[in-house]
PDB file of C-alpha atoms in Angstrom:
ATOM      1  CA  UNK A  18     -73.877 -42.302   9.642  1.00 53.00           C
ATOM      2  CA  UNK A  19     -70.623 -41.455  11.254  1.00 55.00           C
ATOM      3  CA  UNK A  20     -67.930 -44.567  11.486  1.00 53.00           C
ATOM      4  CA  UNK A  21     -64.399 -44.848  12.943  1.00 53.00           C
ATOM      5  CA  UNK A  22     -62.165 -45.913  10.507  1.00 50.00           C
ATOM      6  CA  UNK A  23     -59.768 -49.251  11.378  1.00 46.00           C
ATOM      7  CA  UNK A  24     -57.260 -50.931   9.270  1.00 41.00           C
ATOM      8  CA  UNK A  25     -60.059 -53.792   7.980  1.00 47.00           C
ATOM      9  CA  UNK A  26     -62.901 -52.177   8.442  1.00 54.00           C
ATOM     10  CA  UNK A  27     -65.557 -49.212  10.315  1.00 69.00           C
ATOM     11  CA  UNK A  28     -66.697 -49.169  13.702  1.00 76.00           C
ATOM     12  CA  UNK A  29     -69.576 -46.476  14.383  1.00 81.00           C
ATOM     13  CA  UNK A  30     -69.362 -43.989  16.939  1.00 85.00           C
ATOM     14  CA  UNK A  31     -70.257 -44.121  20.127  1.00 87.00           C
ATOM     15  CA  UNK A  32     -73.854 -42.240  20.172  1.00 88.00           C
ATOM     16  CA  UNK A  33     -72.524 -40.338  22.991  1.00 92.00           C
ATOM     17  CA  UNK A  34     -69.796 -38.959  21.246  1.00 91.00           C
ATOM     18  CA  UNK A  35     -70.960 -38.367  18.162  1.00 90.00           C
ATOM     19  CA  UNK A  36     -73.758 -36.448  19.836  1.00 90.00           C
ATOM     20  CA  UNK A  37     -71.197 -34.355  20.888  1.00 93.00           C
ATOM     21  CA  UNK A  38     -69.019 -33.619  17.981  1.00 93.00           C
ATOM     22  CA  UNK A  39     -72.217 -32.317  16.487  1.00 90.00           C
ATOM     23  CA  UNK A  40     -73.011 -30.099  19.472  1.00 93.00           C
ATOM     24  CA  UNK A  41     -69.202 -28.845  18.921  1.00 95.00           C
ATOM     25  CA  UNK A  42     -69.719 -28.177  15.527  1.00 95.00           C
ATOM     26  CA  UNK A  43     -73.363 -26.823  15.660  1.00 93.00           C
ATOM     27  CA  UNK A  44     -72.609 -24.314  18.201  1.00 95.00           C
ATOM     28  CA  UNK A  45     -69.086 -23.380  16.078  1.00 97.00           C
ATOM     29  CA  UNK A  46     -71.417 -22.122  13.292  1.00 96.00           C
ATOM     30  CA  UNK A  47     -74.079 -20.038  15.511  1.00 95.00           C
ATOM     31  CA  UNK A  48     -70.677 -18.139  17.381  1.00 97.00           C
ATOM     32  CA  UNK A  49     -69.735 -17.640  13.558  1.00 97.00           C
ATOM     33  CA  UNK A  50     -72.478 -16.389  13.128  1.00 97.00           C
ATOM     34  CA  UNK A  51     -73.112 -14.018  15.960  1.00 97.00           C
ATOM     35  CA  UNK A  52     -69.333 -13.064  15.652  1.00 97.00           C
ATOM     36  CA  UNK A  53     -69.291 -11.884  12.237  1.00 96.00           C
ATOM     37  CA  UNK A  54     -72.363 -10.145  12.045  1.00 96.00           C
ATOM     38  CA  UNK A  55     -70.812  -7.101  14.222  1.00 96.00           C
ATOM     39  CA  UNK A  56     -69.000  -5.005  12.435  1.00 93.00           C
ATOM     40  CA  UNK A  57     -66.551  -1.942  14.043  1.00 95.00           C
ATOM     41  CA  UNK A  58     -66.337  -1.558  17.479  1.00 97.00           C
ATOM     42  CA  UNK A  59     -69.171   0.924  18.777  1.00 97.00           C
ATOM     43  CA  UNK A  60     -68.499   4.189  19.917  1.00 97.00           C
ATOM     44  CA  UNK A  61     -67.674   4.262  23.978  1.00 95.00           C
ATOM     45  CA  UNK A  62     -66.575   0.626  23.974  1.00 97.00           C
ATOM     46  CA  UNK A  63     -63.873  -1.641  25.496  1.00 97.00           C
ATOM     47  CA  UNK A  64     -62.163  -1.497  21.879  1.00 98.00           C
ATOM     48  CA  UNK A  65     -62.584   2.089  21.099  1.00 97.00           C
ATOM     49  CA  UNK A  66     -60.267   2.835  24.442  1.00 96.00           C
ATOM     50  CA  UNK A  67     -57.713   1.202  23.742  1.00 97.00           C
ATOM     51  CA  UNK A  68     -57.054   1.498  20.061  1.00 97.00           C
ATOM     52  CA  UNK A  69     -57.149   4.841  21.224  1.00 97.00           C
ATOM     53  CA  UNK A  70     -53.827   4.689  23.537  1.00 96.00           C
ATOM     54  CA  UNK A  71     -52.199   2.388  20.962  1.00 96.00           C
ATOM     55  CA  UNK A  72     -53.538   3.353  17.408  1.00 94.00           C
ATOM     56  CA  UNK A  73     -50.931   1.805  15.010  1.00 95.00           C
ATOM     57  CA  UNK A  74     -51.788  -1.455  15.098  1.00 95.00           C
ATOM     58  CA  UNK A  75     -55.596  -1.785  16.298  1.00 97.00           C
ATOM     59  CA  UNK A  76     -56.181  -3.851  19.677  1.00 98.00           C
ATOM     60  CA  UNK A  77     -59.722  -4.725  18.137  1.00 98.00           C
ATOM     61  CA  UNK A  78     -58.072  -5.742  14.926  1.00 98.00           C
ATOM     62  CA  UNK A  79     -55.288  -8.150  16.156  1.00 98.00           C
ATOM     63  CA  UNK A  80     -58.101  -9.470  18.964  1.00 98.00           C
ATOM     64  CA  UNK A  81     -60.579  -9.876  15.520  1.00 98.00           C
ATOM     65  CA  UNK A  82     -58.029 -12.264  14.023  1.00 98.00           C
ATOM     66  CA  UNK A  83     -56.907 -14.349  16.893  1.00 98.00           C
ATOM     67  CA  UNK A  84     -61.011 -14.874  17.071  1.00 98.00           C
ATOM     68  CA  UNK A  85     -61.672 -15.178  13.454  1.00 98.00           C
ATOM     69  CA  UNK A  86     -58.750 -17.496  12.724  1.00 98.00           C
ATOM     70  CA  UNK A  87     -59.836 -20.372  16.189  1.00 98.00           C
ATOM     71  CA  UNK A  88     -63.552 -20.408  14.328  1.00 98.00           C
ATOM     72  CA  UNK A  89     -62.000 -21.663  10.747  1.00 98.00           C
ATOM     73  CA  UNK A  90     -60.508 -23.910  11.751  1.00 98.00           C
ATOM     74  CA  UNK A  91     -63.912 -25.013  14.059  1.00 98.00           C
ATOM     75  CA  UNK A  92     -66.151 -24.207  10.845  1.00 97.00           C
ATOM     76  CA  UNK A  93     -63.540 -26.975   9.039  1.00 96.00           C
ATOM     77  CA  UNK A  94     -64.577 -28.666  11.123  1.00 95.00           C
ATOM     78  CA  UNK A  95     -68.329 -28.763  11.275  1.00 95.00           C
ATOM     79  CA  UNK A  96     -68.294 -28.791   7.463  1.00 93.00           C
ATOM     80  CA  UNK A  97     -67.354 -32.303   8.094  1.00 91.00           C
ATOM     81  CA  UNK A  98     -68.634 -33.334  10.776  1.00 89.00           C
ATOM     82  CA  UNK A  99     -71.753 -32.295  10.459  1.00 89.00           C
ATOM     83  CA  UNK A 100     -72.439 -30.774   6.652  1.00 90.00           C
ATOM     84  CA  UNK A 101     -75.756 -28.307   7.088  1.00 88.00           C
ATOM     85  CA  UNK A 102     -77.099 -30.532   3.772  1.00 84.00           C
ATOM     86  CA  UNK A 103     -75.932 -33.840   3.349  1.00 77.00           C
ATOM     87  CA  UNK A 104     -77.257 -37.267   1.627  1.00 73.00           C
ATOM     88  CA  UNK A 105     -78.749 -39.711   3.530  1.00 71.00           C
ATOM     89  CA  UNK A 106     -76.738 -42.374   2.691  1.00 73.00           C
ATOM     90  CA  UNK A 107     -73.310 -40.396   3.481  1.00 74.00           C
ATOM     91  CA  UNK A 108     -70.809 -42.149   5.890  1.00 78.00           C
ATOM     92  CA  UNK A 109     -68.832 -39.607   7.919  1.00 79.00           C
ATOM     93  CA  UNK A 110     -65.229 -41.432   8.919  1.00 81.00           C
ATOM     94  CA  UNK A 111     -63.369 -39.697  11.592  1.00 82.00           C
ATOM     95  CA  UNK A 112     -59.711 -40.351  11.631  1.00 85.00           C
ATOM     96  CA  UNK A 113     -58.187 -38.710  15.200  1.00 87.00           C
ATOM     97  CA  UNK A 114     -55.354 -36.644  13.695  1.00 93.00           C
ATOM     98  CA  UNK A 115     -57.109 -34.595  11.586  1.00 94.00           C
ATOM     99  CA  UNK A 116     -59.600 -33.516  14.480  1.00 95.00           C
ATOM    100  CA  UNK A 117     -56.725 -33.057  16.938  1.00 96.00           C
ATOM    101  CA  UNK A 118     -55.120 -31.117  14.712  1.00 97.00           C
ATOM    102  CA  UNK A 119     -58.021 -28.654  14.537  1.00 97.00           C
ATOM    103  CA  UNK A 120     -58.656 -28.869  18.055  1.00 97.00           C
ATOM    104  CA  UNK A 121     -54.900 -27.826  18.859  1.00 97.00           C
ATOM    105  CA  UNK A 122     -54.942 -24.817  16.566  1.00 98.00           C
ATOM    106  CA  UNK A 123     -58.504 -23.080  17.561  1.00 98.00           C
ATOM    107  CA  UNK A 124     -57.098 -23.864  20.965  1.00 98.00           C
ATOM    108  CA  UNK A 125     -53.994 -21.861  20.439  1.00 98.00           C
ATOM    109  CA  UNK A 126     -55.519 -19.223  18.714  1.00 98.00           C
ATOM    110  CA  UNK A 127     -58.538 -18.152  20.720  1.00 98.00           C
ATOM    111  CA  UNK A 128     -56.378 -18.372  23.933  1.00 98.00           C
ATOM    112  CA  UNK A 129     -54.754 -15.253  22.197  1.00 98.00           C
ATOM    113  CA  UNK A 130     -57.814 -13.477  22.180  1.00 98.00           C
ATOM    114  CA  UNK A 131     -58.913 -14.555  25.667  1.00 98.00           C
ATOM    115  CA  UNK A 132     -55.397 -13.554  27.038  1.00 98.00           C
ATOM    116  CA  UNK A 133     -55.737 -10.241  25.262  1.00 98.00           C
ATOM    117  CA  UNK A 134     -59.272  -9.201  26.641  1.00 98.00           C
ATOM    118  CA  UNK A 135     -58.570 -10.580  30.327  1.00 97.00           C
ATOM    119  CA  UNK A 136     -58.231  -7.225  32.022  1.00 96.00           C
ATOM    120  CA  UNK A 137     -60.175  -4.490  33.081  1.00 94.00           C
ATOM    121  CA  UNK A 138     -57.400  -2.361  32.652  1.00 97.00           C
ATOM    122  CA  UNK A 139     -56.522  -0.341  29.624  1.00 97.00           C
ATOM    123  CA  UNK A 140     -52.865   0.138  29.747  1.00 97.00           C
ATOM    124  CA  UNK A 141     -52.350  -3.911  30.538  1.00 98.00           C
ATOM    125  CA  UNK A 142     -54.832  -4.818  27.327  1.00 98.00           C
ATOM    126  CA  UNK A 143     -52.333  -2.732  25.005  1.00 98.00           C
ATOM    127  CA  UNK A 144     -49.497  -4.450  27.214  1.00 98.00           C
ATOM    128  CA  UNK A 145     -50.424  -7.789  26.020  1.00 98.00           C
ATOM    129  CA  UNK A 146     -50.807  -6.519  22.618  1.00 98.00           C
ATOM    130  CA  UNK A 147     -47.480  -5.288  22.561  1.00 98.00           C
ATOM    131  CA  UNK A 148     -46.218  -8.863  23.319  1.00 98.00           C
ATOM    132  CA  UNK A 149     -48.212 -10.112  20.769  1.00 98.00           C
ATOM    133  CA  UNK A 150     -47.588  -8.208  17.987  1.00 98.00           C
ATOM    134  CA  UNK A 151     -43.799  -8.482  18.861  1.00 98.00           C
ATOM    135  CA  UNK A 152     -44.027 -12.396  19.533  1.00 98.00           C
ATOM    136  CA  UNK A 153     -46.049 -12.340  15.765  1.00 98.00           C
ATOM    137  CA  UNK A 154     -43.328 -10.025  14.615  1.00 98.00           C
ATOM    138  CA  UNK A 155     -40.098 -12.683  16.043  1.00 97.00           C
ATOM    139  CA  UNK A 156     -41.990 -15.142  14.341  1.00 97.00           C
ATOM    140  CA  UNK A 157     -41.792 -13.307  10.962  1.00 97.00           C
ATOM    141  CA  UNK A 158     -38.694 -12.943  11.059  1.00 97.00           C
ATOM    142  CA  UNK A 159     -37.438 -16.062  11.295  1.00 96.00           C
ATOM    143  CA  UNK A 160     -39.635 -17.774   8.465  1.00 97.00           C
ATOM    144  CA  UNK A 161     -37.205 -15.751   6.028  1.00 96.00           C
ATOM    145  CA  UNK A 162     -34.784 -15.953   4.342  1.00 94.00           C
ATOM    146  CA  UNK A 163     -33.078 -13.761   3.206  1.00 96.00           C
ATOM    147  CA  UNK A 164     -31.020 -10.951   5.735  1.00 96.00           C
ATOM    148  CA  UNK A 165     -32.826  -8.254   4.156  1.00 96.00           C
ATOM    149  CA  UNK A 166     -36.136  -9.355   4.857  1.00 96.00           C
ATOM    150  CA  UNK A 167     -35.037  -9.979   8.649  1.00 97.00           C
ATOM    151  CA  UNK A 168     -33.938  -6.643   8.673  1.00 97.00           C
ATOM    152  CA  UNK A 169     -36.555  -5.563   7.611  1.00 97.00           C
ATOM    153  CA  UNK A 170     -38.681  -7.424  10.008  1.00 97.00           C
ATOM    154  CA  UNK A 171     -36.284  -6.124  12.981  1.00 97.00           C
ATOM    155  CA  UNK A 172     -36.574  -2.806  12.275  1.00 98.00           C
ATOM    156  CA  UNK A 173     -40.611  -3.135  12.570  1.00 97.00           C
ATOM    157  CA  UNK A 174     -39.938  -4.747  16.015  1.00 98.00           C
ATOM    158  CA  UNK A 175     -37.410  -1.408  16.622  1.00 98.00           C
ATOM    159  CA  UNK A 176     -40.328   1.257  15.847  1.00 97.00           C
ATOM    160  CA  UNK A 177     -42.691  -0.427  18.239  1.00 97.00           C
ATOM    161  CA  UNK A 178     -39.744  -0.172  20.507  1.00 98.00           C
ATOM    162  CA  UNK A 179     -39.645   3.317  19.423  1.00 97.00           C
ATOM    163  CA  UNK A 180     -43.436   4.187  19.562  1.00 96.00           C
ATOM    164  CA  UNK A 181     -44.219   2.733  23.067  1.00 97.00           C
ATOM    165  CA  UNK A 182     -40.352   3.819  25.274  1.00 96.00           C
ATOM    166  CA  UNK A 183     -41.983   6.117  27.375  1.00 96.00           C
ATOM    167  CA  UNK A 184     -44.687   3.827  28.349  1.00 96.00           C
ATOM    168  CA  UNK A 185     -42.832   0.336  28.067  1.00 97.00           C
ATOM    169  CA  UNK A 186     -39.406  -0.909  28.438  1.00 97.00           C
ATOM    170  CA  UNK A 187     -38.316  -3.503  26.175  1.00 97.00           C
ATOM    171  CA  UNK A 188     -37.956  -6.050  28.937  1.00 97.00           C
ATOM    172  CA  UNK A 189     -41.671  -5.089  29.955  1.00 97.00           C
ATOM    173  CA  UNK A 190     -43.465  -6.190  26.602  1.00 98.00           C
ATOM    174  CA  UNK A 191     -41.510  -9.679  25.600  1.00 98.00           C
ATOM    175  CA  UNK A 192     -42.769 -12.035  23.434  1.00 98.00           C
ATOM    176  CA  UNK A 193     -44.672 -14.499  25.053  1.00 98.00           C
ATOM    177  CA  UNK A 194     -42.368 -17.956  25.525  1.00 97.00           C
ATOM    178  CA  UNK A 195     -44.815 -20.227  23.594  1.00 97.00           C
ATOM    179  CA  UNK A 196     -48.368 -21.329  22.859  1.00 97.00           C
ATOM    180  CA  UNK A 197     -48.687 -23.707  26.111  1.00 97.00           C
ATOM    181  CA  UNK A 198     -47.063 -20.264  28.242  1.00 97.00           C
ATOM    182  CA  UNK A 199     -50.364 -18.430  26.376  1.00 98.00           C
ATOM    183  CA  UNK A 200     -52.949 -20.910  27.360  1.00 98.00           C
ATOM    184  CA  UNK A 201     -52.757 -21.739  30.721  1.00 97.00           C
ATOM    185  CA  UNK A 202     -52.492 -17.500  30.958  1.00 97.00           C
ATOM    186  CA  UNK A 203     -55.802 -17.642  29.328  1.00 98.00           C
ATOM    187  CA  UNK A 204     -56.886 -20.406  31.445  1.00 97.00           C
ATOM    188  CA  UNK A 205     -57.112 -18.417  34.533  1.00 96.00           C
ATOM    189  CA  UNK A 206     -60.654 -16.035  34.211  1.00 95.00           C
ATOM    190  CA  UNK A 207     -63.461 -17.900  36.368  1.00 91.00           C
ATOM    191  CA  UNK A 208     -66.374 -18.182  34.236  1.00 94.00           C
ATOM    192  CA  UNK A 209     -64.338 -19.599  31.752  1.00 95.00           C
ATOM    193  CA  UNK A 210     -64.174 -23.019  33.401  1.00 89.00           C
ATOM    194  CA  UNK A 211     -61.260 -24.109  31.948  1.00 95.00           C
ATOM    195  CA  UNK A 212     -58.340 -25.988  34.268  1.00 95.00           C
ATOM    196  CA  UNK A 213     -54.540 -24.931  33.147  1.00 94.00           C
ATOM    197  CA  UNK A 214     -53.425 -28.231  34.453  1.00 95.00           C
ATOM    198  CA  UNK A 215     -56.062 -30.074  32.102  1.00 96.00           C
ATOM    199  CA  UNK A 216     -55.855 -28.134  29.221  1.00 97.00           C
ATOM    200  CA  UNK A 217     -52.197 -28.651  28.897  1.00 97.00           C
ATOM    201  CA  UNK A 218     -52.454 -32.380  29.185  1.00 96.00           C
ATOM    202  CA  UNK A 219     -55.404 -31.770  25.665  1.00 96.00           C
ATOM    203  CA  UNK A 220     -53.155 -29.207  24.436  1.00 97.00           C
ATOM    204  CA  UNK A 221     -49.627 -31.822  24.491  1.00 97.00           C
ATOM    205  CA  UNK A 222     -52.371 -34.648  23.919  1.00 96.00           C
ATOM    206  CA  UNK A 223     -53.265 -32.736  20.465  1.00 96.00           C
ATOM    207  CA  UNK A 224     -50.204 -31.954  19.244  1.00 96.00           C
ATOM    208  CA  UNK A 225     -48.701 -35.238  19.629  1.00 96.00           C
ATOM    209  CA  UNK A 226     -51.538 -36.517  16.852  1.00 95.00           C
ATOM    210  CA  UNK A 227     -51.588 -34.407  15.056  1.00 95.00           C
ATOM    211  CA  UNK A 228     -47.516 -34.209  14.514  1.00 94.00           C
ATOM    212  CA  UNK A 229     -47.859 -38.403  14.852  1.00 93.00           C
ATOM    213  CA  UNK A 230     -45.981 -38.672  17.667  1.00 94.00           C
ATOM    214  CA  UNK A 231     -45.465 -42.186  18.620  1.00 91.00           C
ATOM    215  CA  UNK A 232     -47.430 -42.008  21.698  1.00 92.00           C
ATOM    216  CA  UNK A 233     -50.620 -40.681  21.386  1.00 92.00           C
ATOM    217  CA  UNK A 234     -51.071 -44.721  19.943  1.00 86.00           C
ATOM    218  CA  UNK A 235     -50.380 -45.740  22.892  1.00 85.00           C
ATOM    219  CA  UNK A 236     -52.833 -43.084  24.999  1.00 90.00           C
ATOM    220  CA  UNK A 237     -54.985 -41.226  22.385  1.00 91.00           C
ATOM    221  CA  UNK A 238     -55.885 -45.294  21.063  1.00 87.00           C
ATOM    222  CA  UNK A 239     -58.113 -48.443  21.637  1.00 82.00           C
ATOM    223  CA  UNK A 240     -56.278 -51.275  21.050  1.00 76.00           C
ATOM    224  CA  UNK A 241     -57.495 -54.348  19.534  1.00 73.00           C
ATOM    225  CA  UNK A 242     -55.591 -57.979  18.806  1.00 74.00           C
ATOM    226  CA  UNK A 243     -56.072 -59.726  15.661  1.00 74.00           C
ATOM    227  CA  UNK A 244     -54.040 -62.527  14.802  1.00 80.00           C
ATOM    228  CA  UNK A 245     -50.425 -63.939  16.034  1.00 80.00           C
ATOM    229  CA  UNK A 246     -48.268 -63.519  12.588  1.00 81.00           C
ATOM    230  CA  UNK A 247     -45.702 -64.597  14.493  1.00 85.00           C
ATOM    231  CA  UNK A 248     -44.601 -65.758  17.622  1.00 87.00           C
ATOM    232  CA  UNK A 249     -45.213 -63.434  20.318  1.00 81.00           C
ATOM    233  CA  UNK A 250     -45.921 -61.012  17.669  1.00 80.00           C
ATOM    234  CA  UNK A 251     -49.949 -60.088  16.503  1.00 77.00           C
ATOM    235  CA  UNK A 252     -51.370 -58.221  14.377  1.00 77.00           C
ATOM    236  CA  UNK A 253     -52.999 -54.813  16.307  1.00 73.00           C
ATOM    237  CA  UNK A 254     -56.209 -52.594  15.492  1.00 75.00           C
ATOM    238  CA  UNK A 255     -56.493 -49.379  16.734  1.00 78.00           C
ATOM    239  CA  UNK A 256     -59.569 -46.829  16.972  1.00 83.00           C
ATOM    240  CA  UNK A 257     -59.419 -43.517  17.677  1.00 88.00           C
ATOM    241  CA  UNK A 258     -60.773 -43.002  21.859  1.00 90.00           C
ATOM    242  CA  UNK A 259     -63.821 -41.122  21.669  1.00 90.00           C
ATOM    243  CA  UNK A 260     -63.910 -39.545  24.840  1.00 92.00           C
ATOM    244  CA  UNK A 261     -59.937 -38.432  24.152  1.00 94.00           C
ATOM    245  CA  UNK A 262     -61.690 -36.657  21.000  1.00 94.00           C
ATOM    246  CA  UNK A 263     -64.450 -34.863  22.771  1.00 96.00           C
ATOM    247  CA  UNK A 264     -62.555 -33.520  25.398  1.00 96.00           C
ATOM    248  CA  UNK A 265     -60.015 -31.986  22.897  1.00 97.00           C
ATOM    249  CA  UNK A 266     -63.002 -30.570  21.146  1.00 97.00           C
ATOM    250  CA  UNK A 267     -65.052 -29.197  23.540  1.00 97.00           C
ATOM    251  CA  UNK A 268     -62.313 -27.368  25.399  1.00 98.00           C
ATOM    252  CA  UNK A 269     -61.151 -25.699  21.935  1.00 98.00           C
ATOM    253  CA  UNK A 270     -64.867 -24.620  21.221  1.00 98.00           C
ATOM    254  CA  UNK A 271     -64.823 -24.125  24.846  1.00 97.00           C
ATOM    255  CA  UNK A 272     -62.363 -21.475  24.803  1.00 98.00           C
ATOM    256  CA  UNK A 273     -63.062 -20.192  21.446  1.00 98.00           C
ATOM    257  CA  UNK A 274     -66.659 -19.249  21.918  1.00 97.00           C
ATOM    258  CA  UNK A 275     -65.261 -17.687  24.972  1.00 98.00           C
ATOM    259  CA  UNK A 276     -62.765 -15.895  23.622  1.00 98.00           C
ATOM    260  CA  UNK A 277     -65.603 -14.566  20.300  1.00 98.00           C
ATOM    261  CA  UNK A 278     -68.108 -13.169  23.645  1.00 97.00           C
ATOM    262  CA  UNK A 279     -65.594 -11.226  25.060  1.00 98.00           C
ATOM    263  CA  UNK A 280     -64.852  -9.665  21.601  1.00 98.00           C
ATOM    264  CA  UNK A 281     -68.709  -8.544  21.421  1.00 98.00           C
ATOM    265  CA  UNK A 282     -68.158  -7.159  25.083  1.00 97.00           C
ATOM    266  CA  UNK A 283     -65.113  -5.626  24.035  1.00 97.00           C
ATOM    267  CA  UNK A 284     -66.863  -4.090  20.574  1.00 98.00           C
ATOM    268  CA  UNK A 285     -69.834  -3.385  22.719  1.00 97.00           C
ATOM    269  CA  UNK A 286     -72.459  -5.172  20.658  1.00 97.00           C
ATOM    270  CA  UNK A 287     -75.638  -6.564  21.900  1.00 96.00           C
ATOM    271  CA  UNK A 288     -74.928 -10.534  23.023  1.00 95.00           C
ATOM    272  CA  UNK A 289     -78.869 -11.265  22.383  1.00 92.00           C
ATOM    273  CA  UNK A 290     -80.124  -9.049  19.707  1.00 94.00           C
ATOM    274  CA  UNK A 291     -77.069 -11.357  17.719  1.00 95.00           C
ATOM    275  CA  UNK A 292     -78.127 -14.896  19.430  1.00 93.00           C
ATOM    276  CA  UNK A 293     -81.597 -14.240  17.937  1.00 91.00           C
ATOM    277  CA  UNK A 294     -80.887 -14.126  14.147  1.00 93.00           C
ATOM    278  CA  UNK A 295     -77.932 -16.541  14.765  1.00 94.00           C
ATOM    279  CA  UNK A 296     -80.069 -19.199  16.606  1.00 91.00           C
ATOM    280  CA  UNK A 297     -82.899 -19.098  13.897  1.00 90.00           C
ATOM    281  CA  UNK A 298     -79.853 -18.493  10.556  1.00 92.00           C
ATOM    282  CA  UNK A 299     -79.013 -22.310  12.060  1.00 91.00           C
ATOM    283  CA  UNK A 300     -82.601 -23.549  12.233  1.00 87.00           C
ATOM    284  CA  UNK A 301     -83.465 -23.206   9.860  1.00 86.00           C
ATOM    285  CA  UNK A 302     -80.255 -24.122   7.272  1.00 87.00           C
ATOM    286  CA  UNK A 303     -79.321 -27.282   9.099  1.00 82.00           C
ATOM    287  CA  UNK A 304     -80.272 -30.721   7.890  1.00 76.00           C
ATOM    288  CA  UNK A 305     -82.383 -33.171  10.851  1.00 71.00           C
ATOM    289  CA  UNK A 306     -82.017 -36.391  11.148  1.00 65.00           C
ATOM    290  CA  UNK A 307     -85.081 -38.116   9.513  1.00 62.00           C
ATOM    291  CA  UNK A 308     -86.514 -39.224  12.705  1.00 61.00           C
ATOM    292  CA  UNK A 309     -86.720 -35.615  13.511  1.00 59.00           C
ATOM    293  CA  UNK A 310     -89.612 -33.447  12.804  1.00 61.00           C
ATOM    294  CA  UNK A 311     -90.775 -29.803  13.170  1.00 64.00           C
ATOM    295  CA  UNK A 312     -91.070 -29.624  15.921  1.00 65.00           C
ATOM    296  CA  UNK A 313     -87.367 -30.536  17.146  1.00 59.00           C
ATOM    297  CA  UNK A 314     -86.602 -27.121  14.718  1.00 62.00           C
ATOM    298  CA  UNK A 315     -89.321 -25.212  16.688  1.00 65.00           C
ATOM    299  CA  UNK A 316     -87.350 -25.752  19.841  1.00 64.00           C
ATOM    300  CA  UNK A 317     -83.658 -25.264  18.070  1.00 64.00           C
ATOM    301  CA  UNK A 318     -85.634 -21.794  17.246  1.00 65.00           C
ATOM    302  CA  UNK A 319     -86.479 -20.887  20.731  1.00 68.00           C
ATOM    303  CA  UNK A 320     -83.272 -21.655  22.341  1.00 65.00           C
ATOM    304  CA  UNK A 321     -82.131 -18.878  24.855  1.00 62.00           C
ATOM    305  CA  UNK A 322     -78.772 -18.381  25.074  1.00 56.00           C
ATOM    306  CA  UNK A 323     -78.361 -19.800  28.925  1.00 53.00           C
ATOM    307  CA  UNK A 324     -79.813 -22.994  27.078  1.00 54.00           C
ATOM    308  CA  UNK A 325     -76.378 -23.801  25.018  1.00 51.00           C
TER     309      UNK A 325
END
């Protein structure tokens, strides 16, 4: 059973939203299994080409990290929203802010991988890789409290610039200005089917909710008036807007799934061969609803990639 938390009691999650929550959860598990099933980039793959161009910090390693981070966030959502094993009497209570926090984190992580790999030009891929490394170094330096620590990170950045100075000037590989900028760049592939303006709206909502910003209480909730405790002042009970939560989670899942598939393609994997074992693993390990029968499990095992 799934419930939204309210101050006075718990209210059932609408069936459509509950189904969407589960779809995101199981989709993340499926993609995570496929992603973890592949090893090093295959000879002749795109990753091998770009790693040869810049072998110091491998593009494939950083891309793997971005995708892993996104999948970890959505897997945490899956373990909460749709556990593989659960007690029949268990009740999952959904609160708005944790869901948005995980969606935002997955979206930001995956967007870096999508932007990195969204180019047919190996040199451009390396260029984006270097920009992401410099961004990482910039944030690492800011996290240091001692002057020596900050200088060590500056030295690493200077070493990177020296390595590539015959190909790129410092001005040609600036750190990205923000996560929002990276997300907007990541929305450019036509087959991703995410519109930049819509994803910006969802990212701002997820960020605001995760940070406790007050406006999200007005925009992302449904308010019910209660008793009047002072003249003109009423107790208010709020519930998360289920449709808004679904939008944010689906956008994060779409970006993460695209990033993982792009990674596997860049690594030279046979995606179809990875899908079958992942599908079987999920079907055999997930708990079906009491009213479901084994025919449901059989259909899950026979799913094809295009059916997702």
